[in-house]
Short mmCIF file of C-alpha atoms in Angstrom, two decimals:
data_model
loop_
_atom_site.label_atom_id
_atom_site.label_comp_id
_atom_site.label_asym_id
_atom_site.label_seq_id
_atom_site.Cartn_x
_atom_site.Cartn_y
_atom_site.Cartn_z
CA UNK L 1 -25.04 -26.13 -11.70
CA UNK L 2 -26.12 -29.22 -9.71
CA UNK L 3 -24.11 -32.45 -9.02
CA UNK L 4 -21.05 -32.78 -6.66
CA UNK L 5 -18.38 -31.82 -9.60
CA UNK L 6 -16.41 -28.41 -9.14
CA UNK L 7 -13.99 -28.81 -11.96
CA UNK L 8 -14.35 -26.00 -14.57
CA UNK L 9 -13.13 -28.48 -17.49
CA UNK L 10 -15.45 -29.15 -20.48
CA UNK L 11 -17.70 -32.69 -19.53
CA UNK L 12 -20.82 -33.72 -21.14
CA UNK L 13 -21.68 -35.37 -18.24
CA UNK L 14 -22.21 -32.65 -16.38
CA UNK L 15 -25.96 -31.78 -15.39
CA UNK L 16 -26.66 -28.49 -15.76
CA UNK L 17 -29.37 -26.36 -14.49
CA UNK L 18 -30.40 -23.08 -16.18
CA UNK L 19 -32.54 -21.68 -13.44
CA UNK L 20 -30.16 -18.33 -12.92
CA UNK L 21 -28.54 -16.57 -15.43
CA UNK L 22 -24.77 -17.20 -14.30
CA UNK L 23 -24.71 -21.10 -14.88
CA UNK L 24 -26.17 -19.94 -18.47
CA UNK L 25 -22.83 -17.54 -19.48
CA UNK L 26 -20.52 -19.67 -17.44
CA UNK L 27 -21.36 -22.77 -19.67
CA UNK L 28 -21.17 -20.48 -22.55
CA UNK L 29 -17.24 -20.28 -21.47
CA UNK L 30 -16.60 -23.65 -20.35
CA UNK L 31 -18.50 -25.08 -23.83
CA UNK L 32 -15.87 -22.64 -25.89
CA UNK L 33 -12.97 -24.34 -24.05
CA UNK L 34 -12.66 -20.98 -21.64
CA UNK L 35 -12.34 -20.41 -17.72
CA UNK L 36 -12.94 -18.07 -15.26
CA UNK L 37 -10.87 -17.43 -12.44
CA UNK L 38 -12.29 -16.47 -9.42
CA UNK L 39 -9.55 -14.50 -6.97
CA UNK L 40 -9.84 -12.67 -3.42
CA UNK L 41 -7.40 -9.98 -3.06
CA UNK L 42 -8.09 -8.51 0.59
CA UNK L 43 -10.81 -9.25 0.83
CA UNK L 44 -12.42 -8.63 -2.61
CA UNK L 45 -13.84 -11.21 -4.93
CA UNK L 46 -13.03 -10.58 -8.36
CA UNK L 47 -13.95 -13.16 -11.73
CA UNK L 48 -11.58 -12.97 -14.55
CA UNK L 49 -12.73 -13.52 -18.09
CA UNK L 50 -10.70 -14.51 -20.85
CA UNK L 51 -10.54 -13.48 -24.47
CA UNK L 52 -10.77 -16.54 -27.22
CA UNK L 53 -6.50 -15.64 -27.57
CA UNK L 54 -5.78 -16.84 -24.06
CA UNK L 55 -4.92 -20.68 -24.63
CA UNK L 56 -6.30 -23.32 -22.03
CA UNK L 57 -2.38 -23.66 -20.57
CA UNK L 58 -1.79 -19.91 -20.13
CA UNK L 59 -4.87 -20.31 -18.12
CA UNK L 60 -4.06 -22.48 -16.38
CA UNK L 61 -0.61 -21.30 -15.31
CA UNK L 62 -2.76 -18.16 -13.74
CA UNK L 63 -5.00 -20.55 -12.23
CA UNK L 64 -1.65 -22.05 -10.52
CA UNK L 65 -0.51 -18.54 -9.88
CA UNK L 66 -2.66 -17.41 -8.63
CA UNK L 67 -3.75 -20.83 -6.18
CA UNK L 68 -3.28 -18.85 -2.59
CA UNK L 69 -5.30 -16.13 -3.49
CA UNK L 70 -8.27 -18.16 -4.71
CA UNK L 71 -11.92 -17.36 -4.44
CA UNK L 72 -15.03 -19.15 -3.28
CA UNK L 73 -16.73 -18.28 -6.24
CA UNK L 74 -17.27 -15.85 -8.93
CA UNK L 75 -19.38 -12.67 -7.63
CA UNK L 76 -20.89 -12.01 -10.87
CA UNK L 77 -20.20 -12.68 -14.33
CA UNK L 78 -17.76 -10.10 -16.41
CA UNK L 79 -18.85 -9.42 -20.13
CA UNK L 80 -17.35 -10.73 -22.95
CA UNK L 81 -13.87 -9.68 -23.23
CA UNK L 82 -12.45 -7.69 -26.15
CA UNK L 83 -12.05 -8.86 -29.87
CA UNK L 84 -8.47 -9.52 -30.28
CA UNK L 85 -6.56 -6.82 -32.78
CA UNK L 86 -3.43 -7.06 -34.68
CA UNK L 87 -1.54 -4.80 -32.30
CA UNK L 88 -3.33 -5.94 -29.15
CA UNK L 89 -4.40 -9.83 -29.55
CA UNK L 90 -4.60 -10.58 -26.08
CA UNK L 91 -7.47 -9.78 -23.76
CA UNK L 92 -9.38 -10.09 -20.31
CA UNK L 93 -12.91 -9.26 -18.34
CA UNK L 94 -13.04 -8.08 -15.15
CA UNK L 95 -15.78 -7.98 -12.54
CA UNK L 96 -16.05 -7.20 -8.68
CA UNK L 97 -18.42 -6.82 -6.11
CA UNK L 98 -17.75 -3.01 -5.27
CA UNK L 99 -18.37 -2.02 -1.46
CA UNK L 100 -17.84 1.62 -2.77
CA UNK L 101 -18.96 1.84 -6.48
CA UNK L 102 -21.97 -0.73 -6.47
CA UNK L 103 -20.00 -3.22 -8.94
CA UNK L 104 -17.18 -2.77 -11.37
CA UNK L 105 -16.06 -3.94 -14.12
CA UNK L 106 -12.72 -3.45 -16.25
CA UNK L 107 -11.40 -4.51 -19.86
CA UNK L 108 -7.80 -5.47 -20.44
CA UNK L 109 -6.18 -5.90 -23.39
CA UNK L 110 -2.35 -6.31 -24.32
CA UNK L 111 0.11 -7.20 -27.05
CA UNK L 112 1.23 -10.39 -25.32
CA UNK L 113 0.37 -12.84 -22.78
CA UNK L 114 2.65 -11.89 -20.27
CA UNK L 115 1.82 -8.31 -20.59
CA UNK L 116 -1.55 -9.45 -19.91
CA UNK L 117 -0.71 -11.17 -16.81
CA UNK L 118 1.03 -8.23 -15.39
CA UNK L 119 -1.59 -5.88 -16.00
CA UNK L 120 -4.13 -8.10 -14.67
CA UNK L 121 -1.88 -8.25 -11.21
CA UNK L 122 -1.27 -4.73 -11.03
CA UNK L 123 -5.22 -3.91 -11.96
CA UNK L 124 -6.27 -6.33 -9.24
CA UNK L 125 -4.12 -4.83 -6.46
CA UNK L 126 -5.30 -1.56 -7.17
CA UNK L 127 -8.62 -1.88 -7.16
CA UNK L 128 -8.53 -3.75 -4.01
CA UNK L 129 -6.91 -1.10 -2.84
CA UNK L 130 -9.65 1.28 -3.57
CA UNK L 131 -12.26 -0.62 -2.32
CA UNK L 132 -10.41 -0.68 1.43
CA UNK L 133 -9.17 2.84 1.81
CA UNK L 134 -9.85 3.87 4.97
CA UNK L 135 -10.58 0.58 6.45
CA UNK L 136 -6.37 -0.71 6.94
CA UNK L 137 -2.86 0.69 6.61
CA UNK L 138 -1.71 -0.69 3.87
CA UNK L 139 2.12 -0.56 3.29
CA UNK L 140 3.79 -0.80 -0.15
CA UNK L 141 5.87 -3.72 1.40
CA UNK L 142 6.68 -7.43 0.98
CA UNK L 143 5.59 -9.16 4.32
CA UNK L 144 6.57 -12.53 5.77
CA UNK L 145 5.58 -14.48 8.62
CA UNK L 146 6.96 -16.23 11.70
CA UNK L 147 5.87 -20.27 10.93
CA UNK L 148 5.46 -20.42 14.78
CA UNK L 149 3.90 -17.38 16.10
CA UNK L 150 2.18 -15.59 13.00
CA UNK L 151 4.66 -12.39 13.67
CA UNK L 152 4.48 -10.63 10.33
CA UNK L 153 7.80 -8.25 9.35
CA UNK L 154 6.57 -6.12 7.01
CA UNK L 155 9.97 -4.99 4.50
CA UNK L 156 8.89 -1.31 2.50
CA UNK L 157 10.47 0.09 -0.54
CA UNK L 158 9.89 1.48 -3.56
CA UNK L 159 8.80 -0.56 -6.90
CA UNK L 160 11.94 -1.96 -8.45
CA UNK L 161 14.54 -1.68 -5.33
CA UNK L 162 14.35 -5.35 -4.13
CA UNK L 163 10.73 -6.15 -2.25
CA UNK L 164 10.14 -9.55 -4.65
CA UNK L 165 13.44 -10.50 -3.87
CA UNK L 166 13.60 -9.78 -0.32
CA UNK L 167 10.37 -12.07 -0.31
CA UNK L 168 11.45 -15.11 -2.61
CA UNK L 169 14.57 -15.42 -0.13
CA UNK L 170 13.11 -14.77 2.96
CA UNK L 171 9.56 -16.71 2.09
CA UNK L 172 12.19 -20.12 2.14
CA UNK L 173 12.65 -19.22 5.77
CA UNK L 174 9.53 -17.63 6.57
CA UNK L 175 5.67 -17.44 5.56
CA UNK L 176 5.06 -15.83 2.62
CA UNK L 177 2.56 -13.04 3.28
CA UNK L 178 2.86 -11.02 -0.01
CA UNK L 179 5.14 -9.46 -2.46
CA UNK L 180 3.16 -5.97 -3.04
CA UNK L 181 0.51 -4.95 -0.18
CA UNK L 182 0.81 -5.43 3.74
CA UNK L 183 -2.56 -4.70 5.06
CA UNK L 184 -2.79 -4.12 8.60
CA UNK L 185 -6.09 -4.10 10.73
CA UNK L 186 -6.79 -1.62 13.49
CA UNK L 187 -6.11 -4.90 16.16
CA UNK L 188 -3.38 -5.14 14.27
CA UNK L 189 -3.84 -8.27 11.98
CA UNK L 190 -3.04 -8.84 8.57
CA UNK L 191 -4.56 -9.25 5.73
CA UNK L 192 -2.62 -11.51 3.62
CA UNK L 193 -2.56 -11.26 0.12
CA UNK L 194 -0.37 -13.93 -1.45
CA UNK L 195 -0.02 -12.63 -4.81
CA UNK L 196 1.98 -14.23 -7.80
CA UNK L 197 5.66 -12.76 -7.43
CA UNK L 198 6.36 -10.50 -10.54
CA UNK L 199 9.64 -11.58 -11.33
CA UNK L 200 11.67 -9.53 -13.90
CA UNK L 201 13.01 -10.87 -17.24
CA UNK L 202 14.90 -8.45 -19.36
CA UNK L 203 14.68 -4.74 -20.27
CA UNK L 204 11.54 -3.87 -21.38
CA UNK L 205 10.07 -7.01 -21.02
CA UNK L 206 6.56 -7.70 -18.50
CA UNK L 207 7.60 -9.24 -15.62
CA UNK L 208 6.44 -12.58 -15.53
CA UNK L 209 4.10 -13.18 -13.27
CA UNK L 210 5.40 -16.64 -10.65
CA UNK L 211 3.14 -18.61 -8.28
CA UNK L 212 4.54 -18.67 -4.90
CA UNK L 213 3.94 -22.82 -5.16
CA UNK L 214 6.60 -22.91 -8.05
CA UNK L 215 9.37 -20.83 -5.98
CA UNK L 216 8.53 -23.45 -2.77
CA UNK L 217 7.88 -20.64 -0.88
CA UNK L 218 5.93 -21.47 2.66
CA UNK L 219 2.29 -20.82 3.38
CA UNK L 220 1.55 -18.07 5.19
CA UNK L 221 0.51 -19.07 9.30
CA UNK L 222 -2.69 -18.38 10.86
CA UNK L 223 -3.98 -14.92 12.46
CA UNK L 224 -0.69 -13.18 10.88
CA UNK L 225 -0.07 -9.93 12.69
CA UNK L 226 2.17 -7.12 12.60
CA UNK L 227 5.40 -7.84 14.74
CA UNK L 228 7.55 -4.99 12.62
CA UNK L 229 8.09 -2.62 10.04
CA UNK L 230 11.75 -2.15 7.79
CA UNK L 231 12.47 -0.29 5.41
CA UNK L 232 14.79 -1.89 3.08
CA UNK L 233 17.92 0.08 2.29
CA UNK L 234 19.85 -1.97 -0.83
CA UNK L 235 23.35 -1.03 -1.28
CA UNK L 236 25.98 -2.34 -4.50
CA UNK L 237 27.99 -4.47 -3.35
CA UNK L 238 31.95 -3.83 -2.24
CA UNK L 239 34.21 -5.57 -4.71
CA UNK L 240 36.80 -5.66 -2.30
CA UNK L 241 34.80 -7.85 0.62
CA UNK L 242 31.85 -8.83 1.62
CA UNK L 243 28.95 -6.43 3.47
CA UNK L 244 27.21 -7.89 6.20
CA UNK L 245 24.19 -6.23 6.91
CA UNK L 246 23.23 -3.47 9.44
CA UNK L 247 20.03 -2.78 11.01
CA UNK L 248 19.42 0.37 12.57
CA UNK L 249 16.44 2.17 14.47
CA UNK L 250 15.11 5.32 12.90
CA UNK L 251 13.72 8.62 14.80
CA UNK L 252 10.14 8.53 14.91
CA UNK L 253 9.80 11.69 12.54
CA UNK L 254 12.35 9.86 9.78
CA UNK L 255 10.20 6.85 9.71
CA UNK L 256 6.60 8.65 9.56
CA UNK L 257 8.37 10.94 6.31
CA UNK L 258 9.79 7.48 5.29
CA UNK L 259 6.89 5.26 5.57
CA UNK L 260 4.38 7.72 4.21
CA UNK L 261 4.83 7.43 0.59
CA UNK L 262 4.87 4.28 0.40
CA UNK L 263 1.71 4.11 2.33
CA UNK L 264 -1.63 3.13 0.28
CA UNK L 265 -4.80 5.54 0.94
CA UNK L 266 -3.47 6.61 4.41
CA UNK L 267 -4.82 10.22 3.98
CA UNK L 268 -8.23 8.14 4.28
CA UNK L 269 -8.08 6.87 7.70
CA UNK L 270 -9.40 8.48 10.77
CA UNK L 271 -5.92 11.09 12.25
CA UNK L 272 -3.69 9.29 9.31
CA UNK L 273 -0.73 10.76 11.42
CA UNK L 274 -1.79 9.85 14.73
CA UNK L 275 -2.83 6.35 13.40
CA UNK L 276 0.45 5.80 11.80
CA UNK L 277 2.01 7.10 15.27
CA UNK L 278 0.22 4.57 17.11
CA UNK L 279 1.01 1.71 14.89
CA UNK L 280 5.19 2.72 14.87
CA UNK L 281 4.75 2.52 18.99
CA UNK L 282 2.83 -0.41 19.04
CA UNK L 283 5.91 -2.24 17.03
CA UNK L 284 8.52 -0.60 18.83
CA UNK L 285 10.04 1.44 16.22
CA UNK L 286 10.43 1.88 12.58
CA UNK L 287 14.08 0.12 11.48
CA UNK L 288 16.03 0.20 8.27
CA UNK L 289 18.12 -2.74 7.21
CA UNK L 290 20.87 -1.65 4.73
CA UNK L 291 22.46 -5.04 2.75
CA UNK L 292 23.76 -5.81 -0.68
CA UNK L 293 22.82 -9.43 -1.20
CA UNK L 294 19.12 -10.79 -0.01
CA UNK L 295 20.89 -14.06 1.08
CA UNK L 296 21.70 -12.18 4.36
CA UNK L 297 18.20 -11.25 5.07
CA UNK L 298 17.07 -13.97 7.44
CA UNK L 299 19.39 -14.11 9.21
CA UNK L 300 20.09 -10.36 9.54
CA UNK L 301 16.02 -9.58 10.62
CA UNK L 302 16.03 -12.92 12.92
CA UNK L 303 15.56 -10.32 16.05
CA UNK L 304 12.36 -8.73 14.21
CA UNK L 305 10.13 -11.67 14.31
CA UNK L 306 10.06 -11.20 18.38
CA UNK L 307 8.32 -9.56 20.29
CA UNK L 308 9.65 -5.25 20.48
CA UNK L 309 9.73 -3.09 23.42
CA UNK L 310 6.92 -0.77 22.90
CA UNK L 311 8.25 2.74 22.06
CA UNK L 312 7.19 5.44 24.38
CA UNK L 313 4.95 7.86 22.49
CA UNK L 314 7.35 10.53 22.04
CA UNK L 315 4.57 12.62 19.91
CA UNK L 316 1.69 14.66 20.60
CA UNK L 317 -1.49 15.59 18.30
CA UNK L 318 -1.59 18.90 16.97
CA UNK L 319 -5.14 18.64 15.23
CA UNK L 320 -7.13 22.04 15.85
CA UNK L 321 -10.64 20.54 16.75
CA UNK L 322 -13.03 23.68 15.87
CA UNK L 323 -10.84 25.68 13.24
CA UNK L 324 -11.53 28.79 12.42
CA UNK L 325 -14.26 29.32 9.87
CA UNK L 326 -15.45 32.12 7.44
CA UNK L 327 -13.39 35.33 5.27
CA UNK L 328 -9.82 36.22 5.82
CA UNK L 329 -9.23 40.06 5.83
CA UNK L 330 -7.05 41.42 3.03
CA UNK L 331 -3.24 40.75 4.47
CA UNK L 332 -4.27 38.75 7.15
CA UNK L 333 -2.62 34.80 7.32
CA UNK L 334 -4.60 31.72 8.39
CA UNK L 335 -3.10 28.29 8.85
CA UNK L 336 -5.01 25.90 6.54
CA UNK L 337 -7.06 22.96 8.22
CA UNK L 338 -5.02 19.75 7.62
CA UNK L 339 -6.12 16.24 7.77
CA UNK L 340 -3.69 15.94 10.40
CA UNK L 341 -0.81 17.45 12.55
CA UNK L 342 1.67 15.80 15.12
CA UNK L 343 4.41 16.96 17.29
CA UNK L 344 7.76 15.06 17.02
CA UNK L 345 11.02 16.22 18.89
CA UNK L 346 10.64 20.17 18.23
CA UNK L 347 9.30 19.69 14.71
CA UNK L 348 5.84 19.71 13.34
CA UNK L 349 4.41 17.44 10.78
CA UNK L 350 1.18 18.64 8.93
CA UNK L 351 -0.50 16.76 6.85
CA UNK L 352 -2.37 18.25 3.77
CA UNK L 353 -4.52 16.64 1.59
CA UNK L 354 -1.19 15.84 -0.99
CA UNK L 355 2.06 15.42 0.69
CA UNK L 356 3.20 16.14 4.40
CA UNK L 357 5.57 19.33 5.68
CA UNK L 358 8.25 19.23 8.20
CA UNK L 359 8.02 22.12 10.03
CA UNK L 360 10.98 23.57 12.12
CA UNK L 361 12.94 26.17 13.88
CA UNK L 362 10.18 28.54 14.07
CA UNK L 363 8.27 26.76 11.92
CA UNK L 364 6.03 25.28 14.67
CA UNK L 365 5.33 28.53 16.61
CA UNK L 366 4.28 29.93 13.42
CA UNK L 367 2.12 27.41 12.64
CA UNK L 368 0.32 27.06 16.67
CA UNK L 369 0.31 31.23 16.07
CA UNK L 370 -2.45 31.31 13.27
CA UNK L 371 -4.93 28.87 14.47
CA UNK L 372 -7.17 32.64 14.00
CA UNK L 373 -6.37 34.56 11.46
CA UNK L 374 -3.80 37.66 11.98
CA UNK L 375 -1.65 40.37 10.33
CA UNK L 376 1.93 40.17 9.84
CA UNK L 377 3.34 42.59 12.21
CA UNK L 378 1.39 41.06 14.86
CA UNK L 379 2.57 37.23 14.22
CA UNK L 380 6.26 39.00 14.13
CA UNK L 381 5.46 39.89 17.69
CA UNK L 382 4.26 36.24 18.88
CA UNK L 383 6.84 34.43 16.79
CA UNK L 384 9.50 37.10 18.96
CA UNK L 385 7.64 36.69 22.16
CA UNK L 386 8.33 32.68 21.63
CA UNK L 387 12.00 32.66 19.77
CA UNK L 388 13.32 35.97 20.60
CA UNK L 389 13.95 39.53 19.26
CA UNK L 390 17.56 38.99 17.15
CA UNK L 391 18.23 41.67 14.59
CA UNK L 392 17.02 40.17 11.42
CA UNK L 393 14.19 38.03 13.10
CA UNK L 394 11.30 40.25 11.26
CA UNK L 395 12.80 39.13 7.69
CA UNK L 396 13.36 35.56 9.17
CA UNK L 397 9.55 35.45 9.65
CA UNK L 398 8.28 37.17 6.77
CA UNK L 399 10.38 34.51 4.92
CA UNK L 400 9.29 31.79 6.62
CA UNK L 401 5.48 32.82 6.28
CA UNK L 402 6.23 32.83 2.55
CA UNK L 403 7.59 29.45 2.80
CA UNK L 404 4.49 28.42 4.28
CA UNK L 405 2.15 30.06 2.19
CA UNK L 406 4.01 28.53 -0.93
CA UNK L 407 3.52 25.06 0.80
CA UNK L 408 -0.31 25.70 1.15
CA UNK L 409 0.35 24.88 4.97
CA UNK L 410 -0.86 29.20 5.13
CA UNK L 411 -3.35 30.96 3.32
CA UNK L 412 -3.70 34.53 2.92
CA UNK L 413 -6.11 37.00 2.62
CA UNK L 414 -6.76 38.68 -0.65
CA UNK L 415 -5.11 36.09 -2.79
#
């Protein structure tokens, strides 16, 4: 398309030039009274097609919704979007530019508007989370920023226990960084990814989908960067009086089991254990703020926005670097390779490839005893050698073993 004009509204003025294929299909849509919207969600470009059901306003209230997070451009064209159905009228095209599958594309199609727009959101932020595993942390968190500095707290919890309204109040105060997905950089930066807030309506109903322009919520600063990490802790509220909020520090192995869950494609970095070790140090701590009513927030996590104390590593890495290779004898136990292992205060903490174990009490000595693989009787010796010779501990470490085995952090031979 030549000329100076940028607006995607229907003009006859407009001089168009057919030389590529994309001006042809995108004045297909803007002669049929469509519009695509072109977003960048951390760093990926995605173009958003609409099905004929989609009226010029809902449109444009996505548009608006989605205003912080728009793109340059579209990256390619997505196909025509669904015929609308009795049961489904309402539909969408989606395209990318894929750094890991060459391109993508994705229907959607729902039985209202607003269902729609939810799906889209949720679509959107998963993909983009795809496409970046491995390259940040990304925290299932709402994140806000200092106005002045750029320090980013990042808030984590669980869908549905208070992130979008932790941000709406705080982002009044603060920068609004994003709702869903705190992306953090190896330097440390963040991504931000100022999403429409899903807001919730009613039981059962989508959550309608709010741009953080029509909440007045403040723009997020330059170079944003990861000052601290909370997990948010919501309690009902006492009938009797009012709660004032408490923020508390957690031990390092709490906050690694706490924050891991809620951690996007962490099994996909480089030492996911030792990364997330380094990251908890270089913010001095993982803390938990425990509240009732998100009025109290800014004021409770003032502290958080300045500069921490650097924790002093109080981990080691555990990581076998040539593990054992090749057949287990019949009987014999093995540890199995993990993605990662650290040391915390006595306990162990191996990652597998789906969930982390806690490893204690003998646990650990079990664990460092079977980098080779070895019978029974003789790890009963070790773990003794290490722990001690009390009068049941041969059951106590045939019962552990078990434990482990169960917990695919052992394997045995034969089985």
């Amino acid at each position: 398309m030549s000329g100076e004009d940028n607006n995607h509204g229907v003009d006859s003025q407009l001089d168009w030039d057919f030389s590529s294929g994309w001006d042809a299909r995108l004045f297909e849509d803007l002669r049929g009274g469509g519009e695509l919207l072109s977003v960048d969600v951390l760093g990926t470009q995605f173009a958003i097609r609409w099905g004929r059901s989609v009226t010029l306003e809902q449109q444009q209230s996505m548009r608006s919704a989605w205003s912080r997070c728009a793109g340059a451009g579209a990256p390619m064209i997505p196909p025509l979007a669904k015929e609308p159905t009795e049961s489904l009228p309402y539909s969408a095209s989606v395209s990318y530019l894929s750094q890991t599958y060459d391109g993508g594309t994705f229907p959607l199609q729902a039985a209202s508007f607003e269902e729609l727009a939810e799906n889209l959101t949720s679509r959107l932020t998963v993909a983009a989370i795809l496409e970046n595993a491995g390259e940040f942390m990304m925290l299932h968190a709402c994140g806000v920023a200092s106005p002045e500095t750029g320090a980013v707290v990042a808030l984590v919890a669980k869908s549905g226990t208070g992130k979008t309204t932790a941000a709406s109040v705080l982002a009044g105060t603060y920068g609004y960084v994003t709702d869903e997905t705190v992306a953090i950089g190896p330097d440390g930066s963040v991504v931000p990814y100022p999403k429409p807030l899903s807001v919730k309506q009613g039981p059962g109903a989508p959550k309608r989908q709010v741009g953080p322009d029509e909440l007045g919520l403040l723009p997020v600063p330059a170079k944003p960067f990861i000052q601290s990490i909370v997990l948010l802790n919501r309690v009902a509220p006492d009938q009797e009086a009012h709660q004032e909020p408490t923020l508390h520090q957690l031990p390092l192995a709490d906050g690694l089991l706490a924050l891991i869950p809620d951690s996007s494609s962490q099994a996909e970095i480089d030492e996911p254990l030792q990364s997330l070790c380094r990251l908890i140090d270089r913010v001095g701590g993982v803390w938990q703020v425990t509240y009732s009513e998100a009025g109290d927030l800014p004021a409770a996590l003032a502290p958080l926005f300045r500069k921490q104390r650097r924790s002093k590593p109080v981990w080691e890495t555990r990581t076998p670097e040539e593990p054992e290779s090749g057949a287990i004898p019949d009987g014999w136990i093995r540890r199995v390779e993990p993605k990662d292992a650290v040391a915390v205060d006595g306990d162990l903490l191996v990652m597998l490839e789906a969930e982390i174990v806690r490893l204690s009490g003998i646990g650990p000595a079990i664990w460092e005893a079977t980098a080779s693989a070895v019978p029974l009787d003789r790890l009963t010796e070790q773990i003794g050698d290490v722990h001690g010779r009390p009068e049941d501990y041969r059951a106590a470490v045939a019962a552990a073993t078990g434990q482990l085995i169960a917990k695919s952090v052992l394997e045995q031979g034969g089985e």
